[in-house]
Amino acid sequence: MPFLIDCPNCGRRSPYEFKFGGECKRAPDPGADVKAWCDYLYLYENMSGVQDEWWYHTMGCRSWLKIRRNTVTHEIIEE
Ligand SMILES: [Zn+2]
């Protein structure tokens, strides 16, 4: 098991219980053009290193949570 995700409702759980929701990024302004919204929704930086991510606990409490993870080592960084 590569790492555990600490769900505030369920405790430390396997990442296989979650669905990856993508990296956290700032949404475009409400009046932004279609390209800006498509880029926001469908393009990912897919970076190597530390990033903030959304995870959905599909096999648990069905809540979204935000974690900071090193994408190379899978280390979860506590805030
Ligand atoms: Zn949970």
Coordinates of C-alpha atoms and ligand atoms in Angstrom, one line a residue:
M1 CA 0.0 0.0 0.0
P2 CA 1.7 3.2 -1.1
F3 CA 0.2 5.6 1.5
L4 CA -2.8 6.2 3.7
I5 CA -5.2 9.1 3.6
D6 CA -6.4 10.5 6.9
C7 CA -10.1 11.2 6.5
P8 CA -11.4 13.5 9.2
N9 CA -14.6 11.4 9.5
C10 CA -13.2 7.8 9.1
G11 CA -9.6 7.9 10.1
R12 CA -6.6 6.6 8.2
R13 CA -7.7 4.7 5.1
S14 CA -6.3 3.1 2.0
P15 CA -6.2 5.3 -1.1
Y16 CA -8.2 2.6 -2.9
E17 CA -11.2 3.7 -0.9
F18 CA -11.0 7.1 -2.5
K19 CA -11.4 8.6 -6.0
F20 CA -8.8 11.1 -7.0
G21 CA -10.5 14.5 -7.7
G22 CA -7.6 16.3 -9.3
E23 CA -5.3 19.0 -8.2
C24 CA -6.6 22.1 -6.4
K25 CA -6.5 25.1 -8.5
R26 CA -8.2 28.5 -8.7
A27 CA -11.4 28.6 -10.8
P28 CA -11.6 31.2 -13.6
D29 CA -13.8 34.2 -13.0
P30 CA -17.5 33.5 -13.7
G31 CA -17.5 35.5 -16.9
A32 CA -14.4 33.8 -18.3
D33 CA -14.5 32.4 -21.8
V34 CA -15.1 28.7 -22.7
K35 CA -11.4 28.0 -23.2
A36 CA -10.5 29.1 -19.7
W37 CA -13.2 26.9 -18.2
C38 CA -12.2 23.9 -20.4
D39 CA -8.6 24.3 -19.3
Y40 CA -9.7 24.6 -15.7
L41 CA -11.9 21.5 -15.9
Y42 CA -9.8 19.2 -18.1
L43 CA -6.2 20.1 -18.1
Y44 CA -3.9 19.1 -15.2
E45 CA -0.3 20.2 -14.5
N46 CA 0.6 16.7 -13.5
M47 CA 3.6 18.0 -11.7
S48 CA 6.3 16.2 -9.8
G49 CA 6.5 17.4 -6.2
V50 CA 4.2 18.7 -3.6
Q51 CA 0.7 19.7 -4.6
D52 CA -2.8 20.2 -3.0
E53 CA -5.3 17.6 -4.2
W54 CA -9.0 16.8 -3.9
W55 CA -10.0 13.2 -2.9
Y56 CA -13.5 11.8 -2.6
H57 CA -14.1 9.1 0.0
T58 CA -16.3 6.9 -2.3
M59 CA -16.1 3.8 0.0
G60 CA -16.5 5.7 3.2
C61 CA -18.3 8.8 4.3
R62 CA -18.7 10.2 0.7
S63 CA -17.0 13.5 1.6
W64 CA -14.5 15.5 -0.3
L65 CA -11.2 16.3 1.4
K66 CA -8.2 18.2 0.4
I67 CA -4.7 16.9 1.1
R68 CA -1.2 18.0 0.3
R69 CA 0.8 15.2 -1.2
N70 CA 4.2 14.7 -2.7
T71 CA 3.4 13.1 -6.1
V72 CA 6.9 11.4 -6.3
T73 CA 7.0 9.8 -2.8
H74 CA 3.3 9.8 -2.0
E75 CA 4.1 11.4 1.4
I76 CA 1.1 13.2 2.8
I77 CA 2.2 16.5 4.3
E78 CA 0.2 17.5 7.4
E79 CA -0.7 21.1 7.8
Ligands
ZN1 ZN -14.3 9.2 5.2

